Every structure is written in structure tokens, then in C-alpha cells.
PDB file of C-alpha atoms in Angstrom:
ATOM      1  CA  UNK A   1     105.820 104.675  97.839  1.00 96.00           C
ATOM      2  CA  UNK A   2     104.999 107.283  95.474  1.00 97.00           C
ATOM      3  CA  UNK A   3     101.299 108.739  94.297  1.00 97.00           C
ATOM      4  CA  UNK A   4     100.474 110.928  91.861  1.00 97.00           C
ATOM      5  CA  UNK A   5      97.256 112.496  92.050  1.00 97.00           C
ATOM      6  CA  UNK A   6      94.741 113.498  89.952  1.00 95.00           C
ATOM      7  CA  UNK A   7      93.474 116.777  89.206  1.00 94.00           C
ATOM      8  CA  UNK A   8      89.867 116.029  90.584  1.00 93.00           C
ATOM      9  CA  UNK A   9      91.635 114.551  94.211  1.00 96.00           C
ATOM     10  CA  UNK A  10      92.784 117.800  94.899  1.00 96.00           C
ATOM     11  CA  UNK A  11      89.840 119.483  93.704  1.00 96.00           C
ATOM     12  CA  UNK A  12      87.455 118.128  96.082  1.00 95.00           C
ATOM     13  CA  UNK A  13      89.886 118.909  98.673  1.00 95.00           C
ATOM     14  CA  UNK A  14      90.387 121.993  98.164  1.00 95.00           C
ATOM     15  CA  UNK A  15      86.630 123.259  96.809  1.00 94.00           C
ATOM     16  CA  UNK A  16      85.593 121.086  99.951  1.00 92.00           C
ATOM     17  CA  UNK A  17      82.722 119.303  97.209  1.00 87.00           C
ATOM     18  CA  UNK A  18      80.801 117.569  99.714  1.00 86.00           C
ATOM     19  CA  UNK A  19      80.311 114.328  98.187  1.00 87.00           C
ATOM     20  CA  UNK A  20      84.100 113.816  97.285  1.00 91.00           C
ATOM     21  CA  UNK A  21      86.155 115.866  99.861  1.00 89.00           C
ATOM     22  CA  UNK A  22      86.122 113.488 103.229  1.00 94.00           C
ATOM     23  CA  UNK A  23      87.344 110.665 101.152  1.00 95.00           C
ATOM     24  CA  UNK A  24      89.829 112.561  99.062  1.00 96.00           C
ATOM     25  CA  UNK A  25      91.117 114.429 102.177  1.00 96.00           C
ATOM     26  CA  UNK A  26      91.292 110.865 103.868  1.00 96.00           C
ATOM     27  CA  UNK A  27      93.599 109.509 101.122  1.00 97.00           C
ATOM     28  CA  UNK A  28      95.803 112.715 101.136  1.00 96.00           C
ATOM     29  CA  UNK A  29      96.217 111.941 105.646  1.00 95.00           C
ATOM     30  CA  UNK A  30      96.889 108.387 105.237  1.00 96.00           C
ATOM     31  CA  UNK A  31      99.597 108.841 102.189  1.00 97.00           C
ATOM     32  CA  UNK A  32     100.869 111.338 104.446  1.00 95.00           C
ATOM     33  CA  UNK A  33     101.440 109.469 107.565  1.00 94.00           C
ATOM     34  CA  UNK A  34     102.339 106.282 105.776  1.00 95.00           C
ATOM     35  CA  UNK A  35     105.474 108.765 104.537  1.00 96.00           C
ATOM     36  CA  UNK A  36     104.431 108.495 100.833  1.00 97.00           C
ATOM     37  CA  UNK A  37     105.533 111.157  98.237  1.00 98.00           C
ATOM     38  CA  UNK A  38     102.489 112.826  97.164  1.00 98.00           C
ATOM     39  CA  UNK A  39     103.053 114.416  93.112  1.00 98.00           C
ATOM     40  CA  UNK A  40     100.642 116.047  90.659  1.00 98.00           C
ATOM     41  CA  UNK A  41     101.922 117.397  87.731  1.00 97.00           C
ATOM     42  CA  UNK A  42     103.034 120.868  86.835  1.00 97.00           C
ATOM     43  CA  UNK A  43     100.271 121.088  84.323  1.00 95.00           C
ATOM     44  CA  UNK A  44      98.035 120.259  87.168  1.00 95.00           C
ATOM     45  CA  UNK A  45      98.542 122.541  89.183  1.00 97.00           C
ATOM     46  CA  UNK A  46      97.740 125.164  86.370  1.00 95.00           C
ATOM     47  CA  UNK A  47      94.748 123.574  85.816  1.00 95.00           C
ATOM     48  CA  UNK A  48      93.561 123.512  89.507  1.00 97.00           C
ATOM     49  CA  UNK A  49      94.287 127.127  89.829  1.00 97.00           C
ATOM     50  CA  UNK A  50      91.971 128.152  86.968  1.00 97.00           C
ATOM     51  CA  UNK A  51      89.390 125.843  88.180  1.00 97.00           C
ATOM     52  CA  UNK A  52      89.651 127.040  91.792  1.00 97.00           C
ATOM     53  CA  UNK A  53      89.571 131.174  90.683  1.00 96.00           C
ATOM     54  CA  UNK A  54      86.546 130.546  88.584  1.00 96.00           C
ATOM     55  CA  UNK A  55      84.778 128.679  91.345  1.00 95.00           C
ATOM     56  CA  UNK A  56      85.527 130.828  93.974  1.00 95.00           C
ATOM     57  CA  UNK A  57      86.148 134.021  91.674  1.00 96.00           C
ATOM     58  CA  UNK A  58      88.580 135.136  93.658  1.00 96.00           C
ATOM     59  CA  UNK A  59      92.543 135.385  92.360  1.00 95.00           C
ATOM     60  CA  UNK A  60      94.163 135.805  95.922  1.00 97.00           C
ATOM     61  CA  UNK A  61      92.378 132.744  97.480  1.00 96.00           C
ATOM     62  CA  UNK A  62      93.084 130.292  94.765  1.00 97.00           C
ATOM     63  CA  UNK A  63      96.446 131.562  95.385  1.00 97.00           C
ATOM     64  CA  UNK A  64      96.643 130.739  98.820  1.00 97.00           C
ATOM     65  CA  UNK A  65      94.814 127.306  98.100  1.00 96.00           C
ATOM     66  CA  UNK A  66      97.272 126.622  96.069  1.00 97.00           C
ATOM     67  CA  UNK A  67     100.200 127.551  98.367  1.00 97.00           C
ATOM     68  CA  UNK A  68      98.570 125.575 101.191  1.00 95.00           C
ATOM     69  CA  UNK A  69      98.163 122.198  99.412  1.00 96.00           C
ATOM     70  CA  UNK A  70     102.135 122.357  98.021  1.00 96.00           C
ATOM     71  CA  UNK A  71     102.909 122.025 101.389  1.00 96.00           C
ATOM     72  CA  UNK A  72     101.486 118.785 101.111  1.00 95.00           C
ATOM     73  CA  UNK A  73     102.064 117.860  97.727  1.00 97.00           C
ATOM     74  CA  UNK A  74     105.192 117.557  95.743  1.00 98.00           C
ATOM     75  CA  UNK A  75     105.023 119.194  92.048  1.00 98.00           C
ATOM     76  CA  UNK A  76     106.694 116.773  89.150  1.00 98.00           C
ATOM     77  CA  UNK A  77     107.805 118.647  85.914  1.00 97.00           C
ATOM     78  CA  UNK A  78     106.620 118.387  82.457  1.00 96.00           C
ATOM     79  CA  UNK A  79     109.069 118.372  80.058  1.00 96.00           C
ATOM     80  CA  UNK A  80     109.864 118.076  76.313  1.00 96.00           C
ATOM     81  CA  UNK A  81     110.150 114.186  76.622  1.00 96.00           C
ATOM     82  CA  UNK A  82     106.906 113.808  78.541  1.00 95.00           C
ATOM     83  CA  UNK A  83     105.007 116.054  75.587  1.00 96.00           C
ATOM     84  CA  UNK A  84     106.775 114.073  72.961  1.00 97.00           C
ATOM     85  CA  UNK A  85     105.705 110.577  74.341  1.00 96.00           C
ATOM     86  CA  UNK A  86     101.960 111.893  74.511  1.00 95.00           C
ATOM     87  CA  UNK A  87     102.198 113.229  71.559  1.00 96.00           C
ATOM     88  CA  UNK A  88     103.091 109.793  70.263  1.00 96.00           C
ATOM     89  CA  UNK A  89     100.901 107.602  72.283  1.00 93.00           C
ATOM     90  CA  UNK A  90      97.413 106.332  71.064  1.00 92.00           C
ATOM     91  CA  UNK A  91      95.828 108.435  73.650  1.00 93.00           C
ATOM     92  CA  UNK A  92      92.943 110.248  72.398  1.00 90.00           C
ATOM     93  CA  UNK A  93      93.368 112.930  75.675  1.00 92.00           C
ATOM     94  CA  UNK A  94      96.341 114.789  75.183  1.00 94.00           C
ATOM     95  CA  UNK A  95      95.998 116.216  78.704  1.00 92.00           C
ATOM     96  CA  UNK A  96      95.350 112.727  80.199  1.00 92.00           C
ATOM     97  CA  UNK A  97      98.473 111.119  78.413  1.00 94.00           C
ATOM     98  CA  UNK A  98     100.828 113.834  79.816  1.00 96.00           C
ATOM     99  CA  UNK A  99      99.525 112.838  82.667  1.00 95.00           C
ATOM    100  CA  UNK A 100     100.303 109.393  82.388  1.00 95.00           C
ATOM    101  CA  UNK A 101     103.572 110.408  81.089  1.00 96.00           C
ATOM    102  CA  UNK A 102     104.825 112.693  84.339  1.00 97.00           C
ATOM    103  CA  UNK A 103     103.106 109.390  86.710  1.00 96.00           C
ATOM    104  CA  UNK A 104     105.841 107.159  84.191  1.00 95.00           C
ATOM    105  CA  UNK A 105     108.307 109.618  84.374  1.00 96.00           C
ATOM    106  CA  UNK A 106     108.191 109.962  88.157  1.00 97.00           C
ATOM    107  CA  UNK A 107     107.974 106.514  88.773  1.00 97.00           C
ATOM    108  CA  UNK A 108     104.459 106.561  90.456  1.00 97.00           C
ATOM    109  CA  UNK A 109     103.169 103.114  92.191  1.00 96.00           C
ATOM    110  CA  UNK A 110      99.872 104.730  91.507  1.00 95.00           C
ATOM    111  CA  UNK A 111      97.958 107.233  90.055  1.00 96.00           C
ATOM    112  CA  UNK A 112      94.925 108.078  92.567  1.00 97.00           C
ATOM    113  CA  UNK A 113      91.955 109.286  90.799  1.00 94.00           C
ATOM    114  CA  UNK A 114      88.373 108.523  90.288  1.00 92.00           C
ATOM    115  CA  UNK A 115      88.078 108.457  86.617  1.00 88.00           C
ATOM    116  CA  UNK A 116      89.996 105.540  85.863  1.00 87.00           C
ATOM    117  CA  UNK A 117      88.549 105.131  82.807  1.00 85.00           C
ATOM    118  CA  UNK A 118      90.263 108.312  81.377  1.00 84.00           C
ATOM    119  CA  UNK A 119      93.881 105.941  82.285  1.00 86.00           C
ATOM    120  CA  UNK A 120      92.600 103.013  80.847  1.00 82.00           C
ATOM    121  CA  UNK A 121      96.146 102.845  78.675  1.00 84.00           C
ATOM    122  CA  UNK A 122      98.503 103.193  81.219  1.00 85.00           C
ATOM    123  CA  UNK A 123     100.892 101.407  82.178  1.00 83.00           C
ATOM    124  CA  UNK A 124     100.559 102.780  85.742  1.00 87.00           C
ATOM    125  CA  UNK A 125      98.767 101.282  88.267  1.00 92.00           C
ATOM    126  CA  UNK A 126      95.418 102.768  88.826  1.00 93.00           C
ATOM    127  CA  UNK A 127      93.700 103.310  91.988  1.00 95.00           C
ATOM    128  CA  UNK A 128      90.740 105.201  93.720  1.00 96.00           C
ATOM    129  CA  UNK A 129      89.933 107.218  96.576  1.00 96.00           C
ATOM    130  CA  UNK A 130      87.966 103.929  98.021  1.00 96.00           C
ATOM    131  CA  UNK A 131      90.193 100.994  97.270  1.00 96.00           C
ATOM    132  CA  UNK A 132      93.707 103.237  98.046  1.00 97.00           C
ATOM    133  CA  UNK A 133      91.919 103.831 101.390  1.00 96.00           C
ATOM    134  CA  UNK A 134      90.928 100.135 101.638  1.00 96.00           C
ATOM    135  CA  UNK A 135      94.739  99.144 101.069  1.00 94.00           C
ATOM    136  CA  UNK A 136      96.370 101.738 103.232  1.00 93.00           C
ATOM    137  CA  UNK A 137      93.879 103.337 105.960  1.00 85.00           C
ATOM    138  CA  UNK A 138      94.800 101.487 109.131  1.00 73.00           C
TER     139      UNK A 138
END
């Protein structure tokens, strides 16, 4: 099985946000011991770095955040034919539809995320936090 995760999955995990970060932690465990392949996206991770130094405004420990969660989690490439298909889609969110792109490209069964509604054109399967955990927690 293979998951690609949101931006805002890793987020709460990683800036611990207390509403978000036991479930989002839960659905990183259980992918894990289930021996699912865990992506986000290369322009993710670039993303998640910024968000993290801002937050915590400081450059070595969103460093080390990052480090620490690509232990866990696999990074999938954007490349030239990813940005061409978003470019080309009907997507009004570039950033979403490369997205969506790198899930296609990777072959995701899911993308994991709590804003469905910014997939609502994919092709992927969508899933949250909540009903991932309700299919897969044992």
C-alpha cells in the first residue's frame, strides 16, 4: 500500500498542534506497522520547512524536524511531467494539482489529508486522518 500525505498531516505532527497531532501521529504508526510506503512530495517538504522555521523561528530545529520525520517518510520527486500535467489540468490550485500529480505519478492508494475538498478533482482516492484510522487501526 502506498500513502501520500499531505502537507498539514505532517504539520500537526511535527508542530505537535494539539487538536490534530494524536490523530495524525496515529495514522503515521499504523501506516507504519501495516508496512505501508509513506510519500509527500518534494515540494512538500519545502513547504513544511518554511512553515516549521517561521513557527518555531528557529533554522536548526526545523532542520532537525525535518531530518527526523524522513526517517519515516519517503520523499517522491517533482518533475517536468508532473508541472506540465498541473499546468494543464482544470485545477484552480497550482500547488494542490502538483500534488495530485506526484500522488498519480507515484501510484498512491491514497492521499491522507484533511482538506479533501482542496482534491476534489482527483483521480486519487481521498482519505482522512479519521476514516484511514477507521480502515486500518487494529
Amino acid at each position: 500500500m502506498v500513502i501520500f500525505l499531505d502537507s498539514n498531516i505532517v504539520l500537526d505532527v511535527l508542530l505537535q498542534n494539539p487538536d490534530l497531532c494524536d490523530e495524525s501521529k496515529r495514522v503515521i504508526l499504523v501506516a507504519s506497522e501495516n508496512g505501508f510506503e509513506m510519500y509527500v512530495s518534494a515540494a512538500s517538504v519545502t513547504d513544511i520547512f518554511y512553515v516549521l522555521r517561521k513557527h518555531l523561528r528557529d533554522n536548526d530545529r526545523a532542520k532537525e524536524l525535518i531530518k527526523k520525520i524522513l526517517k519515516i517518510v519517503s520523499v517522491a520527486g517533482v518533475d517536468e511531467q508532473c508541472i506540465l500535467k498541473a499546468l494543464e489540468s482544470e485545477w484552480v490550485d497550482f500547488e494542490d494539482s502538483v500534488q495530485n500529480q506526484v500522488a498519480l505519478q507515484i501510484r498512491a492508494d491514497y492521499i491522507v489529508t484533511r482538506n479533501t475538498s482542496d482534491f476534489l478533482l482527483s483521480a486519487n482516492r481521498l482519505i482522512t486522518p479519521t476514516e484511514f484510522l477507521k480502515i486500518y487501526q487494529k
